[in-house]
Every structure is written in C-alpha cells, then in structure tokens.
C-alpha positions as YAML, in Angstrom:
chain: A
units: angstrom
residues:
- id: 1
  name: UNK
  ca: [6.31, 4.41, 19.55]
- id: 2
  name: UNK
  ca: [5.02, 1.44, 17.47]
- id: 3
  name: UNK
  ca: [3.99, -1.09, 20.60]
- id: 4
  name: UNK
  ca: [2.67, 1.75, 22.31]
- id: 5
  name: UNK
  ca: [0.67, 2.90, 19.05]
- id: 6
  name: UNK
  ca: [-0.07, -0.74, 18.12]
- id: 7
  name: UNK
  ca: [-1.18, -1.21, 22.25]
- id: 8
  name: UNK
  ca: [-3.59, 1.56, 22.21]
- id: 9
  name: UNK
  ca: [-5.15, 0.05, 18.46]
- id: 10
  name: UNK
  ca: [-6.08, -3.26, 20.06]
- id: 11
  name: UNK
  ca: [-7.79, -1.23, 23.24]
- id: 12
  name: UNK
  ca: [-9.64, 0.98, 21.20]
- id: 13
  name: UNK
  ca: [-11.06, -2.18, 19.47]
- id: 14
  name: UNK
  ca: [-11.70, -3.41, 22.94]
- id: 15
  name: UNK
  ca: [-8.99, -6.18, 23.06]
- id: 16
  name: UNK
  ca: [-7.05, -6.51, 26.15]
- id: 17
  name: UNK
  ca: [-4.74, -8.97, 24.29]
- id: 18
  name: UNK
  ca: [-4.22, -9.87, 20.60]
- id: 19
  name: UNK
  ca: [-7.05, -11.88, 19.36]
- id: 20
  name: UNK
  ca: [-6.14, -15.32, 17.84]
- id: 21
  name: UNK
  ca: [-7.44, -16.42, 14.34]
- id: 22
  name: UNK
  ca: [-6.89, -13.61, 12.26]
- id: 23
  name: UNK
  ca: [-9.15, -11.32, 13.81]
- id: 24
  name: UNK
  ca: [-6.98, -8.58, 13.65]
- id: 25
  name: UNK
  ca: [-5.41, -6.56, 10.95]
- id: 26
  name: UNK
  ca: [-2.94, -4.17, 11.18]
- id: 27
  name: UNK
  ca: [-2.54, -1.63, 8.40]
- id: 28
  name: UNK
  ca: [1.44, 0.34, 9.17]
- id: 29
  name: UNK
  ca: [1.79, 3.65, 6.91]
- id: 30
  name: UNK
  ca: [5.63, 2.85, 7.14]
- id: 31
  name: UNK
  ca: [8.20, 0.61, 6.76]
- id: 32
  name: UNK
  ca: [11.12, 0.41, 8.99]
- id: 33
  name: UNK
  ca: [11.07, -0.24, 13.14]
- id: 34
  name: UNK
  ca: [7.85, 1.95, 13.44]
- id: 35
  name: UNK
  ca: [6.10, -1.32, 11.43]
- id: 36
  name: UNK
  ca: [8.27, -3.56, 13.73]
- id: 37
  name: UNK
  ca: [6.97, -2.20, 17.02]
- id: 38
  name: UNK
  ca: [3.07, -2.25, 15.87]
- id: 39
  name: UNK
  ca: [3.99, -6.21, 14.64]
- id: 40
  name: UNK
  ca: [5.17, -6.85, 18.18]
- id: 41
  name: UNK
  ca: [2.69, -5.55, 20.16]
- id: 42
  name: UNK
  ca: [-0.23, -6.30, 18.25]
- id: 43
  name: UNK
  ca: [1.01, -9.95, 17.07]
- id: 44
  name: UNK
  ca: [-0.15, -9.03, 13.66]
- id: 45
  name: UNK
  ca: [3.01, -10.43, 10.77]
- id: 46
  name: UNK
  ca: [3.33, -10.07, 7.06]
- id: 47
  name: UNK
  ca: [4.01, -14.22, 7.06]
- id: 48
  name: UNK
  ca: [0.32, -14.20, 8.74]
- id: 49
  name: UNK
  ca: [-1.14, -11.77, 6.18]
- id: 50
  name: UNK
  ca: [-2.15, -9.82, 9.12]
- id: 51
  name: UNK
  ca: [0.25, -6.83, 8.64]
- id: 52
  name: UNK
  ca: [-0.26, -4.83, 5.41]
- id: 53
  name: UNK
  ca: [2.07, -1.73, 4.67]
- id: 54
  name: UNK
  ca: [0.97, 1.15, 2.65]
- id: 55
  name: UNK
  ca: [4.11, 3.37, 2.64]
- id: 56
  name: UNK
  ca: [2.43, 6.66, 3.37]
- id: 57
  name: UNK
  ca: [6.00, 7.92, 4.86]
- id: 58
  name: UNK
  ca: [3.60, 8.42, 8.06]
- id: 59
  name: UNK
  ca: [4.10, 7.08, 11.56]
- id: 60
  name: UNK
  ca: [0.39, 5.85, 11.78]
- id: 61
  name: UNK
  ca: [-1.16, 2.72, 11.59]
- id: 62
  name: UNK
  ca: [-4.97, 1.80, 10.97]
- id: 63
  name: UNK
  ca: [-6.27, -1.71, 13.24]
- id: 64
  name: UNK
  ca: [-9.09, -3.39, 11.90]
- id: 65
  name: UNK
  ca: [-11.42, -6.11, 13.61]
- id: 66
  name: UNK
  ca: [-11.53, -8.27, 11.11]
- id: 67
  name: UNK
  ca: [-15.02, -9.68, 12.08]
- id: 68
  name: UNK
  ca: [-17.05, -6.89, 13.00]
- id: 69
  name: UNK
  ca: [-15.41, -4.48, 10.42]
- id: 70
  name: UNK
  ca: [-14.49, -1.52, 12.95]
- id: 71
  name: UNK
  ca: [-11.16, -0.15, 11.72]
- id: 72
  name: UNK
  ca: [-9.35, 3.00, 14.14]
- id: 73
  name: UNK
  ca: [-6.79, 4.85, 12.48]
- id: 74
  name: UNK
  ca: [-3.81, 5.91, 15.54]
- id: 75
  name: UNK
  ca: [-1.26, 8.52, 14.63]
- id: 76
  name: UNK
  ca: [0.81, 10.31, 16.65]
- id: 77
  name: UNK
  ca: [-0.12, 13.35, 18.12]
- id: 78
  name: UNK
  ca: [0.81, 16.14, 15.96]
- id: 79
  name: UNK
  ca: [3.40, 18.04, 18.81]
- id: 80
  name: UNK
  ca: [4.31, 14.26, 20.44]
- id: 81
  name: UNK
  ca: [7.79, 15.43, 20.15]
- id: 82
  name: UNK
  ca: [7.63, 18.41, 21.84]
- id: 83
  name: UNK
  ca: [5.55, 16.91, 24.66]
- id: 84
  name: UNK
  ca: [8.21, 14.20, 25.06]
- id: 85
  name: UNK
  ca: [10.48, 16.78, 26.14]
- id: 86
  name: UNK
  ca: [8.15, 17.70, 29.05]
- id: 87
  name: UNK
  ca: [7.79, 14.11, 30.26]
- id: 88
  name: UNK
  ca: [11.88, 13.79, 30.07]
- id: 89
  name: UNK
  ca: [13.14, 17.04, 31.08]
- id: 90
  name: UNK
  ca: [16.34, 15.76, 32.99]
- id: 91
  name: UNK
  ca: [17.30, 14.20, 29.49]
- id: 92
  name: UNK
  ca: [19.37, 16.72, 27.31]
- id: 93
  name: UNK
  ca: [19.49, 14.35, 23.76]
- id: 94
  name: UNK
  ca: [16.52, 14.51, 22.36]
- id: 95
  name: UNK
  ca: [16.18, 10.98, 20.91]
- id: 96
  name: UNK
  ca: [16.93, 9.48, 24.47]
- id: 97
  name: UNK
  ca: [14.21, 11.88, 26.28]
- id: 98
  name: UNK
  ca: [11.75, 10.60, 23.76]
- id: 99
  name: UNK
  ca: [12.15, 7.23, 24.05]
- id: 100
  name: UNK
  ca: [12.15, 7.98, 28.49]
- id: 101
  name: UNK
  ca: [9.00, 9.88, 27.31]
- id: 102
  name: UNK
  ca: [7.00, 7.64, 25.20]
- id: 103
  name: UNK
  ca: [7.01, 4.79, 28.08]
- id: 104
  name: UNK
  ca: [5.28, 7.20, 30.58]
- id: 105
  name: UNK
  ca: [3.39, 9.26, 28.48]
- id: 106
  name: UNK
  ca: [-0.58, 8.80, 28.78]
- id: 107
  name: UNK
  ca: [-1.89, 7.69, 25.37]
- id: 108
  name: UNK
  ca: [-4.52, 11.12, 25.63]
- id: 109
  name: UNK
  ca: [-0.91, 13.29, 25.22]
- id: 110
  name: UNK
  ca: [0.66, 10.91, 23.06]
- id: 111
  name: UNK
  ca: [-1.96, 10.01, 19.98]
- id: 112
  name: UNK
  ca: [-5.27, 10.74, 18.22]
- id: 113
  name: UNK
  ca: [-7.54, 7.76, 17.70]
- id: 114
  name: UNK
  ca: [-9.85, 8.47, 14.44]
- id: 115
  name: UNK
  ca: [-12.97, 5.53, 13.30]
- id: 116
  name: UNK
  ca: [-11.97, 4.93, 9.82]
- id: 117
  name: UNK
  ca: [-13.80, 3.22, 6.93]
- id: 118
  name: UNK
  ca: [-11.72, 1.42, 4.71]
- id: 119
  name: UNK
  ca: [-11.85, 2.21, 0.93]
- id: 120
  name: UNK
  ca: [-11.45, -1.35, 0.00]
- id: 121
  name: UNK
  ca: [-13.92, -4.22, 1.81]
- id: 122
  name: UNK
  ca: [-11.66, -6.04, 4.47]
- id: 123
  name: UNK
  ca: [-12.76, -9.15, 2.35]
- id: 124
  name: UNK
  ca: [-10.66, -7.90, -1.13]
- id: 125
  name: UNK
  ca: [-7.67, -7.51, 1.56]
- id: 126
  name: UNK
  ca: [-7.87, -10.51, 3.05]
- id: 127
  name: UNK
  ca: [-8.34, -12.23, -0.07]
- id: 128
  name: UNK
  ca: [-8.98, -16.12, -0.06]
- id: 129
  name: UNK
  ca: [-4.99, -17.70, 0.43]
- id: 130
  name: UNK
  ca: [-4.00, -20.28, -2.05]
- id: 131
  name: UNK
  ca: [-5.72, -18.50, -5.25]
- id: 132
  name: UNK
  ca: [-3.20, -19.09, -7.85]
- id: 133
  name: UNK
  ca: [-3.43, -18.04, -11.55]
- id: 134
  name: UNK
  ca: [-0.80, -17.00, -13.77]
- id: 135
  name: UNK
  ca: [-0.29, -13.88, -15.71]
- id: 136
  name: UNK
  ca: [-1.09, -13.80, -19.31]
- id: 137
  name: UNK
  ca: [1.65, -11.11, -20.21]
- id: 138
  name: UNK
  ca: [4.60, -12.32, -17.92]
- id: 139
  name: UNK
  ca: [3.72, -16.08, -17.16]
- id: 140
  name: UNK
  ca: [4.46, -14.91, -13.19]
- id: 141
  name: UNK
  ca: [2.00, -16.39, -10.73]
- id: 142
  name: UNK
  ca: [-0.22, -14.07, -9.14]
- id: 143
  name: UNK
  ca: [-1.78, -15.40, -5.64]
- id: 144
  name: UNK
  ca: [-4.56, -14.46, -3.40]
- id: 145
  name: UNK
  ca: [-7.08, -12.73, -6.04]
- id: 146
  name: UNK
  ca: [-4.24, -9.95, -7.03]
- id: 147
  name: UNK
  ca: [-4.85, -10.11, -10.47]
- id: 148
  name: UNK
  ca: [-6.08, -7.58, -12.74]
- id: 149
  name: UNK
  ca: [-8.29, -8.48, -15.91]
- id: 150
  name: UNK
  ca: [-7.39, -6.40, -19.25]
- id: 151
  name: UNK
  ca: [-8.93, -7.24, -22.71]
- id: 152
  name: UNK
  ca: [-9.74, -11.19, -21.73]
- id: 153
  name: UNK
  ca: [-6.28, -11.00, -20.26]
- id: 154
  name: UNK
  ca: [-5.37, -12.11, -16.63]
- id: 155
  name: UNK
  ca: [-2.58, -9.47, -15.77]
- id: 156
  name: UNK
  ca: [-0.18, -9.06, -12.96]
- id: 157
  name: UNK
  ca: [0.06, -5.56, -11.30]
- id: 158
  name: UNK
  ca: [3.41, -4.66, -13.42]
- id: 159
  name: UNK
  ca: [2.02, -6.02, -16.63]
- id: 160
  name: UNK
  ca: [-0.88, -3.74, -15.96]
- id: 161
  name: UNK
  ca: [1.23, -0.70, -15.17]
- id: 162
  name: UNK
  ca: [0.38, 0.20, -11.68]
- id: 163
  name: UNK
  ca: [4.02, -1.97, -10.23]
- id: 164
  name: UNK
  ca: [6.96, -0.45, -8.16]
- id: 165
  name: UNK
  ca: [8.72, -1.91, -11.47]
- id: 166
  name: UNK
  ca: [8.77, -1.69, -15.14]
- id: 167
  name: UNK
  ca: [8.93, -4.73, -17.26]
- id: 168
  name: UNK
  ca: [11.01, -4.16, -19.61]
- id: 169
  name: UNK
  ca: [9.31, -3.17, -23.10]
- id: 170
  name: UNK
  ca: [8.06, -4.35, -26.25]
- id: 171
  name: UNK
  ca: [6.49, -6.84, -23.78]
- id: 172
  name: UNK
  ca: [4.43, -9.73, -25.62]
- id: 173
  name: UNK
  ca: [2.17, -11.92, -23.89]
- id: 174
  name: UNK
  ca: [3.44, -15.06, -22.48]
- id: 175
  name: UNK
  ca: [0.87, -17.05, -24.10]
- id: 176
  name: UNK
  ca: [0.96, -15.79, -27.52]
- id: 177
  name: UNK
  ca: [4.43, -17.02, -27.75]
- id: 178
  name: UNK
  ca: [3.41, -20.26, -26.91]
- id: 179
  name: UNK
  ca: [2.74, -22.85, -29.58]
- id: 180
  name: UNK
  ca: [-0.69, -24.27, -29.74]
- id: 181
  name: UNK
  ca: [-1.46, -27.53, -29.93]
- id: 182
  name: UNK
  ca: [-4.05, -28.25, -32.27]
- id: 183
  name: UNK
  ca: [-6.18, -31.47, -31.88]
...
C-alpha cells in the first residue's frame, strides 16, 4: 500500500521517476512498513532528510515538490478494504486478498489525491543542515534551526515543554551552573 501510495504521489507531481537533489519530500502520517513502502518507492529517507513522519496513526502520506512548492496529500480510499475484496475474490484471508488486490487495483478505486498547503513553509522543514547551537537549559545540541528561543534563552524542544519526554525537574540551566570567567 505504501509504494503504490508513494507511486501515485510522485505522478500526481508529474514525476515519472524520483527526482534527484532533494526535490522531493515525503511527509508519512505513520510509522511502521506503511512509511517503509512510501521510502521505497519514492526514494525519499530519513538519513536524506527527505522523509518526515508526523504520527497521525493514518495510512496517508503528503509529497511535496520541493522547488515549486506543490504538496498532494494521498490517503487511502475510505472503503479500500472492502474494494480489495472485489479485486481478490478467489482469496478467502483477508490480508492475502488485499495484498493480491492492491497490485491490480487502479489508483481511481484505491486512493483520493487532495492539493494541500503546508502549515509550515517547506523552507522551516528543510531547514539549512549543519546549524548547530546548544541548548541553554540542557547543554544538548540542537541542529538544523530546531531550537526554540525563551526569555534570551536558546531551548531545545524538551526544555521548552513541547518533547515526547520530560526532563526530569527542578531543571536549572546548563549555563548558570557554569562558572564564569571573569577577565
């Protein structure tokens, strides 16, 4: 489901292959072999900074043309397992006749393609790689512009709050603890 969904992302974009140089970014509202399947087909990787994922717990993924700024959003098709069934009828197991299904399927039966705007400009995801600056509260380095400023302070996104973790608390700055040299 993830090459096919990842195939049909690059066509609607217009690309018969995936582009070199960046050009594309792939946005996977899952984790798992869904997020595998969209990486394969559309050549887009984490290691590249191509592939974001935004755990929605949806089967969906959003391409982006990273030049021209066109993003599609392509999600399943709300009853694409009940379809499947039609396309596999000699297949009693239901995971089997989908998989026999979703390589014939047309792409009209199998998905909606929606334009999207993204909320954040493709140039704050992208970000500028090698940025480095380090956290005031945790000392942690923070790359590629993900820092948040707080009251002078340059703060990671668990210092700030808004992490899938908790430092753990009273947390003091780093560099209040430090010494300072005086001249």
């Amino acid at each position: 489901l993830g090459v096919r969904l990842g195939l049909l992302g690059l066509k609607t974009l217009g690309f018969a292959e995936p582009p070199a140089k960046k050009r594309l970014l792939a946005i996977v509202e899952s984790d798992g072999c869904f997020a595998d399947g969209v990486s394969a087909s559309t050549a887009c990787t984490i290691g590249h900074r191509t592939l974001r994922v935004e755990d929605y717990g949806k089967t969906a993924a959003t391409c982006v043309d990273t030049v021209t700024g066109q993003a599609v959003r392509v999600a399943p098709a709300l009853d694409l397992r009940q379809k499947a069934g039609v396309y596999a009828s000699n297949e009693p197991r239901h995971y089997f006749a989908q998989m026999q299904a979703y390589q014939s399927m047309p792409d009209e039966a199998m998905f909606t393609v929606t334009p999207v705007t993204l909320t954040t400009p493709i140039a704050a995801i992208l970000s500028r790689p090698g940025v480095r600056i380090n956290c005031d509260a945790c000392g942690e380095e923070i790359v590629n512009e993900r820092e948040t400023q707080r009251a002078g302070l340059t703060l990671c996104r668990a210092c700030v709050g808004s992490g899938y973790y908790q430092p753990p608390q009273p947390f003091i700055p780093v560099r209040l603890l430090q010494p300072q040299l005086s001249e």
